[in-house]
Amino acid sequence: MSSDGVSRREFVTVATGAAVGAMVAGQAPAAAQGGKRRYAIVGTGVRAIGMWGRPILRDYGDIVDLVGLCDINPLRVEVAKRQMGATCPTFTNFDDMLAKARPDLLMVTTVDAFHSQYLVRAMERGIDVMTEKPMVIDESQCKAVLEAEKKTGRKIVVTHNYRYAPKHQKIKELLMGGEIGRITSVDFNWFLDTSHGADYFRRWHRLRAKGGSLWVHKASHHFDLVNWWLDAEPTQVSAFGSLANYGKAGPFRHTNCRPCPHKKECSFYWDINRSKSLVELYNNCESADGYQRDGCVFKDDVDIFDTMNAVVKYSTGVNMSYSVNTFMPIEGYYLAFNGTQGRLEIRDYERQAWDPGEETTMHVIKSFGKRMKIDLPTATEGHGGGDQVLRDLIFRKTDAAAHMRLPDSRAGALSCLTGIAARKSCDTGRPVKIDELLKLS
Ligand SMILES: NC(=O)c1ccc[n+]([C@@H]2O[C@H](COP(=O)([O-])OP(=O)(O)OC[C@H]3O[C@@H](n4cnc5c(N)ncnc54)[C@H](O)[C@@H]3O)[C@@H](O)[C@H]2O)c1
C-alpha cells in the first residue's frame, strides 16, 4: 500500500487513446462521438518527429488524426512534416493553426521556455494539452499555467516518460510493496557522458533563458521519478553548481563545429554532417533562424552548470542527496533507497566504454538478512522502454494500475519547482523552500 492509500492491485480506468483528451478534459471525446481525436503539435524538432508525429501516424492512425504542425522556423516545419510522413497543413503562426486545424488535443514540444505560453493559449481556447517536460522553466510560468488550467477547466498531461520504463516501474512496485520498510533517505547520482552530456552544451539547452538550466531541463525527469517513487512532495532544496568543463572553462572556442579551426585538437568536435536527417532538420534550416545545432560546447555564452549537487527534503521526512555530472566517461546512474528494513540498490549502465553485461542491476539488501537480485525486463526502445509504454497508455490502453496514471500539472509543477529551487539555491547560496517560489493549493 502506498502512502496515498493506493494499492498496486487497485486499478483505475485510463481512457483509451481516443479518449485521452476526454480524460484530460472531462468531456466526451471526438472518438466517442464517432470521430478520431484531432491532434496538433507545436515545436517540430527531433522529439516531435521521433516520439510523437511518426509513431502516431504509424501506430495510432485508426484513432488519431494529425491535423496541424507549427514551428517558428518555416523551413524546419516542412522538413519535419516530410520526416514524419505527414500530410496535414503546416503553420508558423500558432493562433492560425488553432483556428484552422481545430485540434482537440495539442502536444507542446517546443524549446522549454515557450511551453507555458502555448499551454495557456491553447487552454484558453478550450483545447486540452500535453507537454513534454519540463512543463515550465520558472515559477511565474508555473503560476500562469496552473491558473489557466483552473480558470479554463482544461487539464494538462506532462509526458514524464521515465516513469514508464519497466525498470522504473519495478522500483515503484518494490517500494510500494514495503520491501525495505519505511524509506528514510535516497542517494541518487546521475551521470551524463562526453557524448550525451556534451550535446546539451551544443544546443539551446546551454542557455538558462531557453531551458532553465539542467536543474530544470534534465533534472526535472529525475525529480519527477523521485516524487513518484516516494509518493511525496519536495519541500526544500539546498544546492551547489559549477561550470567546470564547458563554456568559459574550455581551452578554446569557436561558433560551431563545422567551420571550427580546432577540429583536430578538440575532443568534443562533433560532425553533424554524418547524420542526413539532422542536416536536413537543422543545417538546411539555419537560414530561417540562425540556430546552429552543432554549437561549440566552449562558447562564452554558456550560463548553466555542468556539475550539480543538491539535498532535497520531502514532505514525508525523507532527504535525498542528488548529483548530476555532465562530462563523465559513463552514462547512467547510481540510485539507492535506504529504509528501516534494508536498502534497494540500483546501478544503471546506460552506456559504458565496456560491456557491463546487463543494462541495469537491482538488489534488495535486507537489514540483518540477505541480498536478493531483482530480475528485470530488458528494454531496447527509447528512454528504457518508457516512450513506447507512455504512447500506448495515452493512445491505446484501457486499464492501468493507479500508480501508472498519466502525470498531471501538479506533477509537472513539482518536478520543475524542485529544479527551480535548486537553481535559486546555487545562485543565492541559501536553502530554498518550494512554497516560497509558489504555494500549490
Ligand atoms: N521526455 C524526453 O525524454 C525528452 C527527450 C527530448 C526532448 N524532450 C523535450 O522536447 C522538447 C523539444 O526538444 P527537441 O530535442 O525536439 O528540441 P529541438 O531543438 O529539436 O526542437 C525544438 C523546436 O521548437 C521550435 N521552437 C523554438 N522556439 C519556438 C517557439 N517560440 N514557438 C514554436 N516553436 C519553437 C524550434 O524551431 C525547434 O524546431 C523540449 O521541451 C525537450 O525538453 C523530452
Short mmCIF file of N, CA and C in Angstrom, two decimals, residues 220-299:
data_model
loop_
_atom_site.label_atom_id
_atom_site.label_comp_id
_atom_site.label_asym_id
_atom_site.label_seq_id
_atom_site.Cartn_x
_atom_site.Cartn_y
_atom_site.Cartn_z
N SER A 220 14.56 17.64 -13.94
CA SER A 220 13.11 17.51 -13.69
C SER A 220 12.63 16.09 -13.99
N HIS A 221 13.28 15.41 -14.92
CA HIS A 221 13.00 13.98 -15.15
C HIS A 221 13.20 13.20 -13.85
N HIS A 222 14.34 13.46 -13.23
CA HIS A 222 14.74 12.66 -12.05
C HIS A 222 13.90 13.06 -10.83
N PHE A 223 13.64 14.37 -10.73
CA PHE A 223 12.83 14.83 -9.60
C PHE A 223 11.41 14.27 -9.70
N ASP A 224 10.90 14.18 -10.91
CA ASP A 224 9.57 13.58 -11.05
C ASP A 224 9.60 12.11 -10.63
N LEU A 225 10.63 11.40 -11.05
CA LEU A 225 10.72 9.99 -10.65
C LEU A 225 10.71 9.84 -9.14
N VAL A 226 11.50 10.67 -8.48
CA VAL A 226 11.62 10.54 -7.02
C VAL A 226 10.30 10.91 -6.34
N ASN A 227 9.65 11.96 -6.79
CA ASN A 227 8.34 12.32 -6.21
C ASN A 227 7.39 11.14 -6.33
N TRP A 228 7.42 10.51 -7.50
CA TRP A 228 6.52 9.38 -7.79
C TRP A 228 6.92 8.14 -6.99
N TRP A 229 8.20 7.85 -6.98
CA TRP A 229 8.66 6.66 -6.23
C TRP A 229 8.32 6.80 -4.75
N LEU A 230 8.54 8.00 -4.22
CA LEU A 230 8.35 8.20 -2.77
C LEU A 230 6.92 8.51 -2.39
N ASP A 231 6.07 8.82 -3.39
CA ASP A 231 4.73 9.30 -3.08
C ASP A 231 4.83 10.51 -2.16
N ALA A 232 5.70 11.42 -2.51
CA ALA A 232 5.98 12.55 -1.62
C ALA A 232 6.17 13.81 -2.46
N GLU A 233 6.14 14.96 -1.78
CA GLU A 233 6.36 16.22 -2.48
C GLU A 233 7.59 16.90 -1.90
N PRO A 234 8.39 17.55 -2.73
CA PRO A 234 9.58 18.24 -2.23
C PRO A 234 9.17 19.47 -1.42
N THR A 235 9.94 19.78 -0.38
CA THR A 235 9.61 20.97 0.41
C THR A 235 10.75 21.99 0.41
N GLN A 236 11.98 21.52 0.29
CA GLN A 236 13.12 22.46 0.39
C GLN A 236 14.33 21.89 -0.33
N VAL A 237 15.12 22.77 -0.93
CA VAL A 237 16.31 22.32 -1.68
C VAL A 237 17.51 23.19 -1.31
N SER A 238 18.64 22.52 -1.06
CA SER A 238 19.93 23.22 -0.94
C SER A 238 20.82 22.69 -2.04
N ALA A 239 21.44 23.57 -2.79
CA ALA A 239 22.21 23.08 -3.95
C ALA A 239 23.45 23.92 -4.23
N PHE A 240 24.37 23.27 -4.90
CA PHE A 240 25.57 23.95 -5.40
C PHE A 240 25.77 23.54 -6.85
N GLY A 241 26.33 24.45 -7.63
CA GLY A 241 26.60 24.11 -9.03
C GLY A 241 27.82 24.86 -9.51
N SER A 242 28.51 24.27 -10.50
CA SER A 242 29.63 24.99 -11.10
C SER A 242 29.71 24.66 -12.58
N LEU A 243 30.46 25.47 -13.29
CA LEU A 243 30.73 25.21 -14.71
C LEU A 243 32.22 24.89 -14.77
N ALA A 244 32.51 23.60 -14.81
CA ALA A 244 33.89 23.16 -14.61
C ALA A 244 34.58 22.73 -15.89
N ASN A 245 33.81 22.42 -16.93
CA ASN A 245 34.41 21.82 -18.12
C ASN A 245 34.03 22.52 -19.43
N TYR A 246 32.76 22.95 -19.53
CA TYR A 246 32.28 23.53 -20.79
C TYR A 246 32.30 25.07 -20.69
N GLY A 247 31.81 25.73 -21.74
CA GLY A 247 31.72 27.20 -21.73
C GLY A 247 33.09 27.83 -21.55
N LYS A 248 33.12 28.85 -20.70
CA LYS A 248 34.36 29.59 -20.48
C LYS A 248 35.47 28.72 -19.89
N ALA A 249 35.09 27.57 -19.30
CA ALA A 249 36.10 26.69 -18.69
C ALA A 249 36.92 25.95 -19.75
N GLY A 250 36.46 25.99 -21.02
CA GLY A 250 37.15 25.25 -22.08
C GLY A 250 38.44 25.93 -22.51
N PRO A 251 39.31 25.18 -23.24
CA PRO A 251 40.63 25.70 -23.62
C PRO A 251 40.60 26.65 -24.81
N PHE A 252 39.60 26.53 -25.68
CA PHE A 252 39.46 27.38 -26.88
C PHE A 252 38.00 27.33 -27.28
N ARG A 253 37.65 28.10 -28.27
CA ARG A 253 36.23 28.10 -28.68
C ARG A 253 36.06 28.63 -30.09
N HIS A 254 34.89 28.32 -30.66
CA HIS A 254 34.51 28.86 -31.96
C HIS A 254 32.99 28.96 -31.96
N THR A 255 32.41 29.35 -33.07
CA THR A 255 30.95 29.44 -33.11
C THR A 255 30.31 28.06 -33.03
N ASN A 256 30.75 27.18 -33.96
CA ASN A 256 30.16 25.83 -34.04
C ASN A 256 31.20 24.91 -34.67
N CYS A 257 30.90 23.62 -34.69
CA CYS A 257 31.91 22.64 -35.09
C CYS A 257 32.28 22.68 -36.57
N ARG A 258 31.29 22.91 -37.45
CA ARG A 258 31.60 22.76 -38.89
C ARG A 258 32.77 23.63 -39.35
N PRO A 259 32.79 24.93 -39.04
CA PRO A 259 33.92 25.73 -39.53
C PRO A 259 35.08 25.83 -38.53
N CYS A 260 35.07 25.02 -37.48
CA CYS A 260 35.99 25.25 -36.36
C CYS A 260 37.45 24.98 -36.72
N PRO A 261 38.36 25.93 -36.38
CA PRO A 261 39.79 25.70 -36.65
C PRO A 261 40.43 24.72 -35.64
N HIS A 262 39.67 24.36 -34.58
CA HIS A 262 40.25 23.49 -33.54
C HIS A 262 39.80 22.04 -33.67
N LYS A 263 39.20 21.70 -34.81
CA LYS A 263 38.65 20.35 -35.00
C LYS A 263 39.59 19.25 -34.54
N LYS A 264 40.84 19.35 -34.96
CA LYS A 264 41.78 18.25 -34.72
C LYS A 264 42.13 18.09 -33.24
N GLU A 265 42.19 19.19 -32.53
CA GLU A 265 42.62 19.11 -31.13
C GLU A 265 41.45 19.01 -30.14
N CYS A 266 40.22 19.19 -30.63
CA CYS A 266 39.07 19.24 -29.71
C CYS A 266 38.44 17.87 -29.53
N SER A 267 38.43 17.39 -28.29
CA SER A 267 37.82 16.07 -28.01
C SER A 267 36.31 16.12 -28.20
N PHE A 268 35.74 17.32 -28.18
CA PHE A 268 34.29 17.43 -28.29
C PHE A 268 33.83 17.78 -29.70
N TYR A 269 34.76 17.73 -30.65
CA TYR A 269 34.36 18.01 -32.04
C TYR A 269 33.29 17.00 -32.46
N TRP A 270 32.23 17.51 -33.08
CA TRP A 270 31.11 16.64 -33.46
C TRP A 270 30.69 16.97 -34.89
N ASP A 271 30.63 15.97 -35.73
CA ASP A 271 30.35 16.19 -37.14
C ASP A 271 28.88 15.92 -37.45
N ILE A 272 28.10 16.98 -37.47
CA ILE A 272 26.66 16.83 -37.73
C ILE A 272 26.41 16.29 -39.15
N ASN A 273 27.37 16.52 -40.04
CA ASN A 273 27.17 16.09 -41.44
C ASN A 273 27.09 14.57 -41.58
N ARG A 274 27.42 13.85 -40.52
CA ARG A 274 27.32 12.39 -40.60
C ARG A 274 25.87 11.91 -40.50
N SER A 275 24.98 12.81 -40.10
CA SER A 275 23.57 12.42 -40.00
C SER A 275 22.74 13.18 -41.03
N LYS A 276 22.24 12.45 -42.01
CA LYS A 276 21.47 13.09 -43.08
C LYS A 276 20.22 13.77 -42.51
N SER A 277 19.57 13.10 -41.56
CA SER A 277 18.31 13.66 -41.05
C SER A 277 18.58 14.93 -40.23
N LEU A 278 19.69 14.97 -39.48
CA LEU A 278 19.99 16.20 -38.72
C LEU A 278 20.40 17.33 -39.65
N VAL A 279 21.12 17.00 -40.72
CA VAL A 279 21.48 18.03 -41.70
C VAL A 279 20.22 18.66 -42.28
N GLU A 280 19.26 17.81 -42.62
CA GLU A 280 18.00 18.33 -43.20
C GLU A 280 17.26 19.20 -42.19
N LEU A 281 17.21 18.70 -40.95
CA LEU A 281 16.37 19.35 -39.93
C LEU A 281 16.99 20.63 -39.37
N TYR A 282 18.30 20.67 -39.31
CA TYR A 282 18.95 21.84 -38.68
C TYR A 282 19.82 22.63 -39.66
N ASN A 283 20.86 22.01 -40.25
CA ASN A 283 21.76 22.80 -41.13
C ASN A 283 20.97 23.49 -42.23
N ASN A 284 20.08 22.72 -42.86
CA ASN A 284 19.36 23.27 -44.01
C ASN A 284 18.29 24.28 -43.61
N CYS A 285 18.07 24.44 -42.30
CA CYS A 285 17.04 25.40 -41.84
C CYS A 285 17.66 26.59 -41.11
N GLU A 286 18.99 26.62 -41.06
CA GLU A 286 19.68 27.71 -40.33
C GLU A 286 19.36 29.08 -40.88
N SER A 287 19.13 29.17 -42.20
CA SER A 287 18.92 30.49 -42.80
C SER A 287 17.68 31.17 -42.23
N ALA A 288 16.74 30.38 -41.68
CA ALA A 288 15.49 30.98 -41.18
C ALA A 288 15.64 31.55 -39.77
N ASP A 289 16.47 30.93 -38.93
CA ASP A 289 16.54 31.43 -37.54
C ASP A 289 17.97 31.53 -36.98
N GLY A 290 18.96 31.12 -37.76
CA GLY A 290 20.35 31.23 -37.31
C GLY A 290 20.76 30.19 -36.28
N TYR A 291 19.86 29.26 -35.96
CA TYR A 291 20.16 28.28 -34.90
C TYR A 291 21.14 27.22 -35.41
N GLN A 292 22.26 27.08 -34.68
CA GLN A 292 23.26 26.08 -35.05
C GLN A 292 23.18 24.89 -34.09
N ARG A 293 22.82 23.76 -34.61
CA ARG A 293 22.65 22.54 -33.81
C ARG A 293 24.00 22.01 -33.31
N ASP A 294 25.10 22.39 -34.03
CA ASP A 294 26.43 21.90 -33.64
C ASP A 294 27.24 23.01 -32.97
N GLY A 295 26.59 23.80 -32.12
CA GLY A 295 27.26 24.90 -31.43
C GLY A 295 28.46 24.41 -30.62
N CYS A 296 29.41 25.31 -30.42
CA CYS A 296 30.63 24.96 -29.67
C CYS A 296 30.30 24.78 -28.19
N VAL A 297 30.76 23.68 -27.62
CA VAL A 297 30.47 23.42 -26.20
C VAL A 297 31.22 24.39 -25.29
N PHE A 298 32.21 25.07 -25.85
CA PHE A 298 33.01 26.00 -25.05
C PHE A 298 32.62 27.46 -25.27
N LYS A 299 31.49 27.68 -25.89
CA LYS A 299 31.06 29.07 -26.17
C LYS A 299 31.00 29.89 -24.88
#
